[in-house]
Short mmCIF file of C-alpha atoms in Angstrom, two decimals:
data_model
loop_
_atom_site.label_atom_id
_atom_site.label_comp_id
_atom_site.label_asym_id
_atom_site.label_seq_id
_atom_site.Cartn_x
_atom_site.Cartn_y
_atom_site.Cartn_z
CA MET A 22 -71.95 10.89 -60.54
CA PRO A 23 -73.24 8.18 -62.95
CA THR A 24 -76.96 7.48 -62.79
CA LEU A 25 -76.69 3.93 -64.12
CA PRO A 26 -74.67 1.03 -62.72
CA GLY A 27 -71.74 -0.06 -64.86
CA PRO A 28 -70.89 -3.63 -65.91
CA LYS A 29 -69.08 -4.36 -62.62
CA GLN A 30 -72.05 -3.15 -60.60
CA ILE A 31 -74.43 -5.25 -62.71
CA VAL A 32 -72.31 -8.33 -62.08
CA VAL A 33 -72.33 -7.68 -58.33
CA LEU A 34 -76.11 -7.20 -58.38
CA LEU A 35 -76.53 -10.48 -60.27
CA LEU A 36 -74.33 -12.27 -57.72
CA LEU A 37 -76.27 -10.76 -54.81
CA SER A 38 -79.56 -11.77 -56.46
CA THR A 39 -78.29 -15.35 -56.79
CA ALA A 40 -77.13 -15.35 -53.17
CA ALA A 41 -80.52 -14.01 -52.04
CA LEU A 42 -82.32 -16.80 -53.90
CA LEU A 43 -80.05 -19.41 -52.31
CA VAL A 44 -80.50 -17.98 -48.81
CA HIS A 45 -84.26 -17.43 -48.85
CA GLY A 46 -85.26 -20.39 -51.01
CA TYR A 47 -87.74 -20.78 -53.82
CA HIS A 48 -91.17 -22.40 -53.53
CA PRO A 49 -93.23 -21.53 -56.63
CA TYR A 50 -96.59 -22.95 -55.50
CA VAL A 51 -96.92 -22.08 -51.80
CA GLU A 52 -99.09 -19.60 -49.87
CA ASP A 53 -100.52 -16.85 -52.11
CA ALA A 54 -99.31 -18.67 -55.21
CA GLU A 55 -102.56 -20.61 -54.76
CA ILE A 56 -104.27 -17.38 -55.83
CA TYR A 57 -101.93 -16.07 -58.51
CA ILE A 58 -100.63 -19.17 -60.34
CA PRO A 59 -104.06 -20.58 -61.30
CA GLY A 60 -104.79 -17.26 -62.99
CA ILE A 61 -101.69 -17.68 -65.16
CA LYS A 62 -102.49 -21.32 -65.92
CA ARG A 63 -106.03 -20.48 -66.92
CA VAL A 64 -104.78 -17.88 -69.40
CA LEU A 65 -102.53 -20.58 -70.88
CA ASN A 66 -105.33 -23.19 -70.85
CA PRO A 67 -108.89 -21.79 -70.52
CA ALA A 68 -110.28 -25.31 -70.01
CA LEU A 69 -108.80 -25.46 -66.51
CA TYR A 70 -110.80 -24.80 -63.32
CA PRO A 71 -114.40 -25.01 -64.57
CA GLN A 72 -115.70 -24.81 -60.97
CA ASN A 73 -115.02 -22.28 -58.21
CA ALA A 74 -112.64 -20.25 -60.37
CA SER A 75 -113.94 -17.01 -58.85
CA PHE A 76 -111.70 -17.60 -55.83
CA PHE A 77 -108.70 -16.67 -57.97
CA THR A 78 -110.16 -14.87 -60.99
CA SER A 79 -111.43 -12.09 -58.70
CA HIS A 80 -107.78 -11.12 -58.20
CA ALA A 81 -106.77 -11.94 -61.76
CA HIS A 82 -109.37 -9.58 -63.24
CA LEU A 83 -107.80 -6.62 -61.39
CA THR A 84 -104.26 -7.12 -62.66
CA LEU A 85 -102.35 -7.77 -65.86
CA PHE A 86 -99.96 -10.02 -63.96
CA PRO A 87 -101.38 -13.37 -65.27
CA ASN A 88 -101.39 -12.07 -68.84
CA LEU A 89 -97.83 -10.74 -68.52
CA ILE A 90 -96.42 -14.04 -67.26
CA ALA A 91 -98.49 -16.11 -69.71
CA SER A 92 -97.35 -13.91 -72.60
CA SER A 93 -93.72 -14.44 -71.61
CA VAL A 94 -94.33 -18.20 -71.75
CA HIS A 95 -95.90 -17.91 -75.21
CA ILE A 96 -93.06 -15.73 -76.52
CA SER A 97 -90.16 -17.65 -74.98
CA HIS A 98 -91.66 -21.14 -75.40
CA LEU A 99 -90.26 -21.94 -71.96
CA PRO A 100 -92.12 -24.30 -69.64
CA LEU A 101 -94.11 -22.35 -67.07
CA ASP A 102 -92.02 -23.69 -64.18
CA TRP A 103 -88.83 -22.25 -65.70
CA ALA A 104 -90.54 -18.99 -66.58
CA LEU A 105 -91.67 -18.57 -62.97
CA LEU A 106 -88.13 -19.15 -61.68
CA LEU A 107 -86.62 -16.66 -64.13
CA TRP A 108 -89.26 -14.03 -63.28
CA GLN A 109 -88.56 -14.56 -59.58
CA PHE A 110 -84.83 -14.05 -60.14
CA PHE A 111 -85.49 -10.97 -62.29
CA SER A 112 -87.78 -9.53 -59.59
CA ILE A 113 -85.05 -9.91 -56.95
CA PHE A 114 -82.50 -8.32 -59.29
CA LEU A 115 -84.85 -5.44 -60.08
CA LEU A 116 -85.47 -4.83 -56.35
CA LEU A 117 -81.74 -4.79 -55.55
CA LEU A 118 -81.12 -2.50 -58.52
CA ALA A 119 -83.72 -0.09 -57.14
CA CYS A 120 -82.08 -0.28 -53.70
CA TRP A 121 -78.72 0.57 -55.30
CA HIS A 122 -80.27 3.64 -56.91
CA VAL A 123 -81.76 4.79 -53.60
CA GLY A 124 -78.35 4.35 -51.98
CA ARG A 125 -76.72 6.28 -54.82
CA LEU A 126 -78.99 9.24 -54.12
CA CYS A 127 -78.63 9.10 -50.33
CA PHE A 128 -74.94 8.48 -49.74
CA ARG A 129 -71.69 9.96 -51.05
CA ASP A 130 -69.67 6.86 -50.17
CA PRO A 131 -70.06 4.19 -52.92
CA ARG A 132 -69.66 1.47 -50.27
CA ALA A 133 -72.71 2.73 -48.40
CA ARG A 134 -75.08 2.00 -51.29
CA TRP A 135 -73.81 -1.59 -51.31
CA GLY A 136 -74.40 -1.86 -47.56
CA GLY A 137 -78.07 -1.01 -48.11
CA VAL A 138 -78.38 -3.44 -51.03
CA ALA A 139 -76.72 -6.23 -49.06
CA LEU A 140 -78.94 -5.70 -46.02
CA VAL A 141 -82.13 -5.83 -48.11
CA ALA A 142 -80.86 -8.94 -49.93
CA SER A 143 -80.17 -10.59 -46.57
CA LEU A 144 -83.62 -9.78 -45.16
CA LEU A 145 -85.94 -10.47 -48.10
CA THR A 146 -88.15 -12.86 -46.13
CA ILE A 147 -88.29 -10.92 -42.86
CA PRO A 148 -91.92 -10.36 -41.73
CA VAL A 149 -93.25 -6.81 -42.00
CA ALA A 150 -94.79 -6.20 -38.54
CA GLY A 151 -98.39 -7.50 -38.42
CA THR A 152 -99.20 -7.19 -42.12
CA ALA A 153 -98.71 -10.87 -43.11
CA LEU A 154 -96.18 -9.65 -45.71
CA TYR A 155 -92.49 -10.24 -46.38
CA ILE A 156 -90.19 -7.83 -48.17
CA MET A 157 -90.32 -10.36 -51.00
CA ASP A 158 -91.93 -13.79 -50.99
CA GLN A 159 -90.29 -17.11 -51.85
CA TYR A 160 -92.49 -17.36 -54.96
CA LEU A 161 -93.56 -15.11 -57.81
CA ASN A 162 -96.62 -12.93 -57.28
CA THR A 163 -97.80 -9.40 -57.98
CA ARG A 164 -95.82 -7.96 -55.05
CA SER A 165 -92.62 -9.36 -56.57
CA LEU A 166 -92.94 -6.83 -59.38
CA SER A 167 -94.79 -4.03 -57.59
CA THR A 168 -92.13 -3.71 -54.85
CA PRO A 169 -89.26 -2.63 -57.13
CA ALA A 170 -91.72 -0.65 -59.26
CA VAL A 171 -92.80 1.42 -56.25
CA LEU A 172 -89.15 2.14 -55.46
CA PHE A 173 -88.63 3.35 -59.02
CA ILE A 174 -91.60 5.70 -58.58
CA VAL A 175 -89.78 7.14 -55.57
CA ILE A 176 -86.41 7.29 -57.33
CA ASN A 177 -87.75 9.09 -60.40
CA THR A 178 -89.72 11.49 -58.21
CA MET A 179 -86.55 12.42 -56.30
CA GLU A 180 -84.71 12.98 -59.58
CA ARG A 181 -87.60 15.10 -60.96
CA ARG A 182 -88.14 12.63 -63.79
CA LEU A 183 -91.88 12.86 -63.41
CA VAL A 184 -92.74 11.27 -66.76
CA GLN A 185 -90.78 8.15 -65.82
CA ALA A 186 -92.39 8.20 -62.36
CA VAL A 187 -95.84 8.27 -63.94
CA LEU A 188 -94.92 5.36 -66.24
CA TRP A 189 -93.74 3.30 -63.28
CA ALA A 190 -96.93 4.21 -61.44
CA MET A 191 -99.01 3.04 -64.40
CA PHE A 192 -97.09 -0.24 -64.48
CA THR A 193 -97.55 -0.73 -60.72
CA ALA A 194 -101.28 0.02 -60.96
CA ALA A 195 -101.61 -2.57 -63.74
CA ILE A 196 -99.82 -5.19 -61.61
CA HIS A 197 -100.94 -4.39 -58.04
CA PRO A 198 -103.63 -1.65 -57.74
CA LEU A 199 -103.35 -1.46 -53.95
CA MET A 200 -99.57 -1.07 -53.63
CA VAL A 201 -99.44 1.81 -56.13
CA VAL A 202 -101.44 3.88 -53.62
CA PHE A 203 -98.54 3.76 -51.17
CA GLY A 204 -95.94 4.57 -53.80
CA LEU A 205 -97.86 7.56 -55.11
CA SER A 206 -98.65 8.81 -51.60
CA TYR A 207 -94.99 8.79 -50.65
CA ALA A 208 -93.99 10.41 -53.96
CA ILE A 209 -96.49 13.24 -53.36
CA LEU A 210 -95.12 13.76 -49.85
CA LEU A 211 -91.61 13.95 -51.26
CA LEU A 212 -92.67 16.69 -53.67
CA TRP A 213 -94.38 18.62 -50.86
CA MET A 214 -91.47 18.20 -48.45
CA GLN A 215 -88.55 18.74 -50.80
CA PRO A 216 -85.52 20.41 -49.22
CA GLY A 217 -85.92 24.15 -48.74
CA ARG A 218 -89.68 24.11 -48.35
CA GLY A 219 -90.10 22.44 -44.95
CA LEU A 220 -92.91 20.57 -43.31
CA GLN A 221 -95.11 23.66 -43.11
CA THR A 222 -95.81 23.38 -46.83
CA VAL A 223 -97.83 20.24 -46.26
CA ARG A 224 -101.47 21.17 -46.60
CA ALA A 225 -103.59 20.61 -43.54
CA LYS A 226 -106.52 19.47 -45.65
CA VAL A 227 -106.13 16.00 -47.12
CA LEU A 228 -108.99 14.73 -49.26
CA LEU A 229 -109.53 10.99 -49.27
CA LEU A 230 -111.71 10.14 -52.25
CA VAL A 231 -113.02 6.64 -51.69
CA PRO A 232 -115.79 5.28 -53.91
CA LEU A 233 -117.95 3.81 -51.18
CA GLY A 234 -119.85 1.75 -53.71
CA LEU A 235 -116.84 -0.57 -53.76
CA PHE A 236 -117.56 -1.45 -50.12
CA PRO A 237 -120.96 -3.16 -49.85
CA PRO A 238 -122.76 -3.66 -46.53
CA VAL A 239 -121.27 -6.24 -44.20
CA THR A 240 -123.01 -9.63 -44.14
CA GLY A 241 -122.73 -12.24 -41.43
CA ALA A 242 -120.61 -14.49 -43.65
CA TYR A 243 -118.24 -11.64 -44.52
CA ARG A 244 -117.87 -10.63 -40.87
CA GLU A 245 -117.01 -14.26 -40.04
CA VAL A 246 -114.20 -14.21 -42.60
CA MET A 247 -112.85 -10.84 -41.48
CA GLU A 248 -112.77 -11.90 -37.83
CA SER A 249 -110.51 -14.84 -38.74
CA HIS A 250 -107.80 -12.48 -40.06
CA SER A 251 -106.44 -10.53 -37.13
CA TYR A 252 -103.99 -8.50 -39.21
CA PHE A 253 -106.90 -6.34 -40.41
CA PHE A 254 -107.53 -5.02 -36.90
CA LEU A 255 -104.86 -3.01 -35.11
CA LEU A 256 -106.24 -3.68 -31.64
CA ARG A 257 -105.69 -7.41 -32.20
CA TRP A 258 -102.03 -7.03 -33.11
CA GLU A 259 -99.50 -8.46 -30.65
CA TRP A 260 -97.23 -6.14 -28.67
CA TYR A 261 -94.23 -7.01 -30.84
CA GLU A 262 -96.25 -6.12 -33.94
CA TRP A 263 -96.96 -2.70 -32.46
CA LEU A 264 -93.24 -2.44 -31.80
CA GLY A 265 -92.79 -3.14 -35.51
CA ILE A 266 -94.73 0.07 -36.20
CA PHE A 267 -93.08 2.54 -33.86
CA ALA A 268 -89.51 1.23 -33.61
CA PRO A 269 -88.91 1.89 -37.34
CA ILE A 270 -90.35 5.40 -36.97
CA ALA A 271 -87.96 6.04 -34.07
CA LEU A 272 -85.07 4.73 -36.17
CA LEU A 273 -86.05 7.01 -39.03
CA TRP A 274 -86.03 9.99 -36.66
CA TRP A 275 -82.53 8.95 -35.54
CA PHE A 276 -81.38 8.48 -39.16
CA GLN A 277 -82.73 11.94 -39.97
CA ARG A 278 -80.62 13.51 -37.22
CA ILE A 279 -77.55 11.65 -38.45
CA ALA A 280 -78.27 12.79 -42.01
CA ARG A 281 -78.35 16.43 -40.91
CA GLN A 282 -75.13 16.09 -38.94
CA GLN A 283 -73.37 14.36 -41.86
CA GLU A 284 -74.87 16.75 -44.43
CA LEU A 285 -76.79 14.07 -46.33
CA PRO A 286 -79.78 16.16 -47.49
CA VAL A 287 -81.47 13.45 -49.59
CA LEU A 288 -81.44 10.99 -46.70
CA ASP A 289 -82.82 13.71 -44.41
CA TRP A 290 -85.56 14.44 -46.94
CA LEU A 291 -86.55 10.79 -47.38
CA CYS A 292 -86.66 10.12 -43.62
CA ARG A 293 -88.81 13.16 -42.85
CA ALA A 294 -91.29 12.28 -45.57
CA LEU A 295 -91.35 8.61 -44.54
CA ILE A 296 -92.22 9.47 -40.93
CA VAL A 297 -95.16 11.63 -42.06
CA PHE A 298 -96.15 8.93 -44.57
CA GLU A 299 -96.36 6.20 -41.95
CA LEU A 300 -98.11 8.32 -39.32
CA PHE A 301 -100.74 9.23 -41.90
CA PHE A 302 -101.46 5.59 -42.79
CA PHE A 303 -101.36 4.56 -39.13
CA THR A 304 -104.09 7.13 -38.48
CA ALA A 305 -106.01 5.82 -41.49
CA ALA A 306 -105.72 2.30 -40.08
CA LEU A 307 -107.17 3.42 -36.75
CA VAL A 308 -110.06 5.15 -38.51
CA THR A 309 -110.91 2.30 -40.89
CA THR A 310 -110.26 -0.82 -38.83
CA ILE A 311 -111.20 -0.06 -35.22
CA PRO A 312 -114.79 1.27 -35.44
CA ASP A 313 -117.08 -1.72 -35.97
CA SER A 314 -119.25 0.29 -38.35
CA LEU A 315 -116.32 0.62 -40.78
CA VAL A 316 -115.32 -3.05 -40.93
CA ASN A 317 -116.13 -3.07 -44.66
CA LEU A 318 -113.24 -0.59 -45.19
CA ALA A 319 -110.70 -2.82 -43.44
CA LYS A 320 -109.74 -4.48 -46.71
CA LEU A 321 -107.95 -1.26 -47.70
CA GLN A 322 -105.19 -2.43 -45.29
CA PRO A 323 -103.50 0.94 -44.67
CA MET A 324 -100.79 -0.74 -42.59
CA ARG A 325 -99.37 -2.32 -45.72
CA SER A 326 -97.64 1.04 -46.00
CA LEU A 327 -95.09 -0.55 -43.65
CA HIS A 328 -93.85 -2.63 -46.57
CA LEU A 329 -92.35 0.39 -48.32
CA LEU A 330 -91.12 1.78 -45.00
CA TYR A 331 -89.23 -1.43 -44.17
CA VAL A 332 -87.50 -1.60 -47.55
CA LEU A 333 -86.30 2.00 -47.29
CA LEU A 334 -85.39 1.58 -43.62
CA PHE A 335 -83.06 -1.32 -44.45
CA ILE A 336 -81.46 0.64 -47.30
CA PHE A 337 -80.84 3.59 -44.99
CA GLY A 338 -79.68 1.39 -42.10
CA GLY A 339 -77.33 -0.65 -44.27
CA GLY A 340 -75.82 2.49 -45.75
CA LEU A 341 -75.24 4.18 -42.40
CA LEU A 342 -73.89 0.97 -40.89
CA THR A 343 -71.40 0.76 -43.73
CA GLU A 344 -70.24 4.36 -43.31
CA TRP A 345 -69.84 4.12 -39.52
CA VAL A 346 -68.93 0.50 -38.80
CA LEU A 347 -68.28 -1.81 -41.75
CA LYS A 348 -66.30 0.57 -43.94
CA SER A 349 -63.82 -1.36 -46.09
CA HIS A 350 -63.08 -4.08 -43.52
CA VAL A 351 -64.00 -7.40 -45.15
CA TRP A 352 -64.03 -9.25 -41.84
CA ARG A 353 -66.65 -6.86 -40.47
CA TRP A 354 -68.88 -7.47 -43.49
CA LEU A 355 -68.54 -11.22 -43.01
CA LEU A 356 -69.13 -10.93 -39.26
CA LEU A 357 -72.47 -9.22 -39.94
CA PHE A 358 -73.82 -10.90 -43.04
CA VAL A 359 -72.76 -14.55 -42.60
CA PRO A 360 -74.71 -15.03 -39.32
CA LEU A 361 -77.57 -12.90 -40.63
CA CYS A 362 -77.94 -14.94 -43.82
CA GLY A 363 -77.47 -18.15 -41.87
CA GLY A 364 -80.30 -17.19 -39.53
CA MET A 365 -82.61 -16.33 -42.41
CA TRP A 366 -81.78 -19.65 -44.09
CA LEU A 367 -82.56 -21.58 -40.91
CA ALA A 368 -85.87 -19.71 -40.53
CA GLN A 369 -86.87 -20.78 -44.03
CA ARG A 370 -85.98 -24.40 -43.35
CA GLN A 371 -88.22 -24.32 -40.28
CA LEU A 372 -91.01 -22.75 -42.31
CA PHE A 373 -90.87 -25.43 -45.04
CA PRO A 374 -89.36 -28.44 -43.24
CA ALA A 375 -90.85 -31.14 -45.52
CA THR A 376 -89.79 -29.50 -48.78
CA ALA A 377 -86.50 -28.88 -50.57
CA HIS A 378 -85.10 -25.40 -49.87
CA ILE A 379 -85.18 -24.60 -53.58
CA GLU A 380 -87.86 -26.38 -55.60
CA TRP A 381 -86.07 -26.52 -58.93
CA PRO A 382 -88.21 -26.98 -62.06
CA GLY A 383 -88.38 -30.64 -63.00
CA ALA A 384 -86.87 -31.90 -59.75
CA GLN A 385 -88.75 -34.70 -58.00
CA SER A 386 -90.40 -33.49 -54.82
CA ARG A 387 -90.06 -35.38 -51.54
CA ASN A 388 -93.27 -33.79 -50.19
CA ASP A 389 -96.14 -36.31 -50.15
CA PHE A 390 -98.74 -33.62 -50.71
CA VAL A 391 -96.95 -32.31 -53.79
CA LYS A 392 -96.57 -35.89 -55.09
CA ALA A 393 -100.32 -36.47 -54.75
CA PHE A 394 -101.20 -33.16 -56.38
CA LEU A 395 -98.88 -33.93 -59.32
CA TRP A 396 -100.47 -37.35 -59.75
CA ILE A 397 -103.87 -35.67 -59.87
CA ARG A 398 -102.64 -33.28 -62.59
CA GLU A 399 -101.45 -36.17 -64.75
CA ASN A 400 -104.17 -38.76 -64.11
CA THR A 401 -107.56 -37.09 -63.59
CA PRO A 402 -109.89 -35.32 -66.04
CA VAL A 403 -109.46 -31.57 -66.48
CA ASP A 404 -112.99 -31.02 -65.17
CA ALA A 405 -112.48 -33.19 -62.06
CA TYR A 406 -113.86 -31.48 -58.93
CA PHE A 407 -112.12 -32.20 -55.62
CA ALA A 408 -112.71 -31.84 -51.91
CA LEU A 409 -109.88 -31.70 -49.37
CA ASP A 410 -109.62 -31.03 -45.69
CA PRO A 411 -110.61 -27.32 -45.63
CA GLY A 412 -107.57 -26.66 -43.43
CA TYR A 413 -105.21 -28.74 -45.56
CA LEU A 414 -102.69 -25.89 -46.01
CA GLU A 415 -101.85 -26.03 -42.30
CA LEU A 416 -101.50 -29.81 -41.99
CA PRO A 417 -98.06 -30.98 -40.77
CA GLY A 418 -95.81 -31.67 -43.73
CA GLU A 419 -98.03 -29.85 -46.21
CA ASP A 420 -95.83 -26.73 -46.15
CA GLN A 421 -98.55 -24.45 -47.58
CA HIS A 422 -98.49 -25.97 -51.10
CA GLY A 423 -101.53 -24.89 -53.07
CA PHE A 424 -103.75 -27.61 -54.54
CA ARG A 425 -105.13 -25.56 -57.43
CA ALA A 426 -101.68 -24.21 -58.32
CA ILE A 427 -100.09 -27.67 -58.55
CA ALA A 428 -102.91 -30.10 -59.38
CA GLU A 429 -104.58 -27.71 -61.88
CA ARG A 430 -107.99 -28.95 -60.77
CA SER A 431 -111.03 -27.32 -59.17
CA ARG A 432 -111.74 -27.80 -55.48
CA LEU A 433 -114.24 -26.73 -52.85
CA ALA A 434 -113.36 -23.58 -50.93
CA ASP A 435 -110.87 -23.97 -48.09
CA SER A 436 -110.89 -22.19 -44.74
CA ILE A 437 -107.45 -20.56 -45.08
CA LYS A 438 -106.40 -19.21 -48.46
CA ASP A 439 -109.89 -18.72 -49.92
CA SER A 440 -110.98 -16.87 -46.80
CA GLY A 441 -108.24 -14.34 -47.54
CA VAL A 442 -109.73 -13.84 -50.99
CA VAL A 443 -113.15 -13.25 -49.47
CA THR A 444 -111.78 -10.44 -47.30
CA MET A 445 -111.01 -8.55 -50.50
CA PHE A 446 -114.10 -9.65 -52.44
CA PRO A 447 -117.14 -9.78 -50.11
CA ALA A 448 -119.44 -11.03 -52.88
CA LEU A 449 -117.82 -14.45 -52.44
CA ALA A 450 -118.61 -14.63 -48.72
CA GLU A 451 -121.86 -16.59 -48.97
CA THR A 452 -120.40 -19.15 -51.38
CA TRP A 453 -117.34 -19.57 -49.19
CA SER A 454 -119.41 -19.94 -46.01
CA GLN A 455 -121.72 -22.52 -47.57
CA GLN A 456 -118.87 -24.69 -48.86
CA VAL A 457 -116.63 -24.48 -45.80
CA HIS A 458 -119.47 -25.19 -43.38
CA ALA A 459 -120.50 -28.17 -45.52
CA GLN A 460 -117.02 -29.60 -44.81
CA SER A 461 -117.21 -29.07 -41.04
CA GLY A 462 -116.14 -32.18 -39.15
CA TRP A 463 -113.95 -33.36 -42.04
CA LYS A 464 -111.74 -35.47 -39.78
CA ASN A 465 -114.73 -37.70 -38.96
CA PHE A 466 -116.23 -37.91 -42.45
CA GLN A 467 -117.41 -41.28 -43.77
CA ALA A 468 -118.32 -42.32 -47.31
CA GLU A 469 -121.87 -40.99 -46.95
CA ASP A 470 -120.55 -37.53 -46.00
CA PHE A 471 -118.56 -37.39 -49.22
CA ARG A 472 -121.59 -38.52 -51.20
CA ARG A 473 -123.47 -35.60 -49.60
CA LEU A 474 -120.79 -33.23 -50.93
CA GLN A 475 -121.24 -34.86 -54.31
CA ARG A 476 -125.01 -34.28 -54.23
CA GLU A 477 -124.71 -30.69 -53.00
CA PHE A 478 -121.76 -29.44 -55.06
CA GLY A 479 -120.96 -32.03 -57.73
CA VAL A 480 -117.67 -33.11 -56.14
CA GLY A 481 -116.34 -36.35 -57.66
CA TRP A 482 -112.95 -36.78 -55.98
CA VAL A 483 -111.42 -36.41 -52.52
CA VAL A 484 -107.90 -36.27 -51.10
CA LEU A 485 -107.67 -38.05 -47.74
CA GLU A 486 -105.00 -38.70 -45.16
CA ARG A 487 -104.14 -42.32 -44.52
CA PRO A 488 -105.55 -44.72 -43.50
CA GLY A 489 -108.62 -43.36 -45.31
CA ILE A 490 -112.11 -44.84 -45.04
CA SER A 491 -114.02 -47.72 -46.57
CA GLY A 492 -116.48 -47.31 -49.40
CA LEU A 493 -114.27 -45.25 -51.76
CA ILE A 494 -112.13 -46.32 -54.71
CA CYS A 495 -108.60 -44.89 -54.30
CA PRO A 496 -106.41 -45.26 -57.42
CA TYR A 497 -103.46 -43.42 -55.81
CA GLN A 498 -101.78 -43.53 -52.44
CA ASN A 499 -98.44 -42.62 -50.92
CA ASN A 500 -97.01 -42.63 -47.40
CA ARG A 501 -99.37 -39.86 -46.31
CA LEU A 502 -102.33 -39.45 -48.69
CA LEU A 503 -104.93 -41.21 -50.79
CA VAL A 504 -106.71 -39.85 -53.86
CA CYS A 505 -110.19 -41.37 -54.08
CA ARG A 506 -113.25 -41.29 -56.34
CA ILE A 507 -116.72 -40.81 -54.95
CA GLU A 508 -118.97 -43.44 -56.53
#
C-alpha cells in the first residue's frame, strides 16, 4: 500500500481544500487574529504598537509563528494579506492530507479514507464542546499549523517513524507549546497500548511534572478575569457541553467494537488509546479547575484535548459511514454532504452577518468598523494611541474584527480579547484591570471623560459610535462610526 498520495489524490485534496475555504469562509482579522496578526506586523515593522504591545507580544514571545509568517513575506515579497490567505489554504490542505493518512492506516477500503477527509472538511468550523475552539478557524493562527502537525506526530508514531514524530513535535512546540502536550500524550499512549500488549501495560503511576513557578499566586484582578471565562471551569459548562465530552467517548467505544468485528486493528488501537487519553485529561480538568485553590492552574486548559479527539472522531466516523452506508453511491454522498456543507455555510453567515463571507485581499469591505480601522491605518500617526468601547468586539455589526490587527495602532485594553490574554499571562492582570475599569460607563462618556483617559494613559484618539459627542474634532465618519482627536 503506498504511503504517499499520488497526483490524483493531491488534486482531490486541493479541490477539497478549496471547497472547505468556500464553505467556511475566510476572515483574516477576526477573533484571535487580534492577538496573532499584530505580532506578525510588528516583526515586519518594529515601529508599530509602541503602547500596550504586551497584550499580544506575550503570546508572540512563546512561538515562532510571527517570525515564520513574516519571513515568508520577506522571501516571497507578497503583500501580507495574500500571504495570510495562502498560509490559511496551505493549513487546510495540510490538515486534510493528515486526515487522508490517518484514514489510510485505519481502513482497507480506499473510499473510506476519503469519507473521513470529506467529513472533516465539511465540519472545520464546528465548535469543540465547551473549549471555545473550532477544528480550524476562519483565519490563520498558531492552531492552523499545530492541528495538522499534531496529527503527523500521531501518524509517524503509528508507523514507528519516531525520528519524524520527534521532528513534528519540535515544530508543533515551536508554533503552539500547549497543543504539543496533547499530541505527545496521545503518541505515548499509542506506544504503550500498541496491539498485542493490551491496556494492562499502561503504568499505574503517571508523573505530572509541572513547574509551579510558572503559576504565580492569584490576585484579585486575575481572579476577575478568570471568572469571566466560563470555559475554564467544568462546573460552569452547559449540559450540551458536557454531552460534547461523553458522547464522543461513547462513539469511540462503539467504533472500537466495530473495528474488532471488521478486523480493523489500527482503528481499534486508536480508539482504545483515545478513550484513555480523554478520560485522563478530563480527570486533570477536574483536579485543576474545580478546587478554588488551584484556579491559577486553570490556564493549562486540559479540556483542549477534545480538539484532537474531535478531529480523529470525524475521520473514524466518516470512514465507517463510507464503508457501511455511502459506499460508491454518488447520490448518497451528495445527500449527506450538500445539506451538511449548506448548514455550515449558513452558520458562518449568521456569525459574520455584516461582512463578506470571504474577505479577499484588496477587496473593499462593506463593514463600517473595518472601513474606520482602515482609515485609521492610512491617516493617523504610527504612534497614535486609541480608546474604543472596551466591548467593541461584541457590538452589532462589528463581527469580531480586531482593531490592532487592522488599524495597526495601539489601543487601551478591551474587556473581551485582552482578558483572554490575561488568563494566560497573569502578570498583565493589574494593567488590564486598571485600563478597563477606567473605561467603565463608556456609553455615557463626554469630552471630559476622554480627556481624563488622555491624562491617565496618554490616549490621543477615540473611535465612537454615531452620533458622537460635542467637544471633539472628528476627521472621519461613516454610517456607523466617528474617529476623533482628543484636544
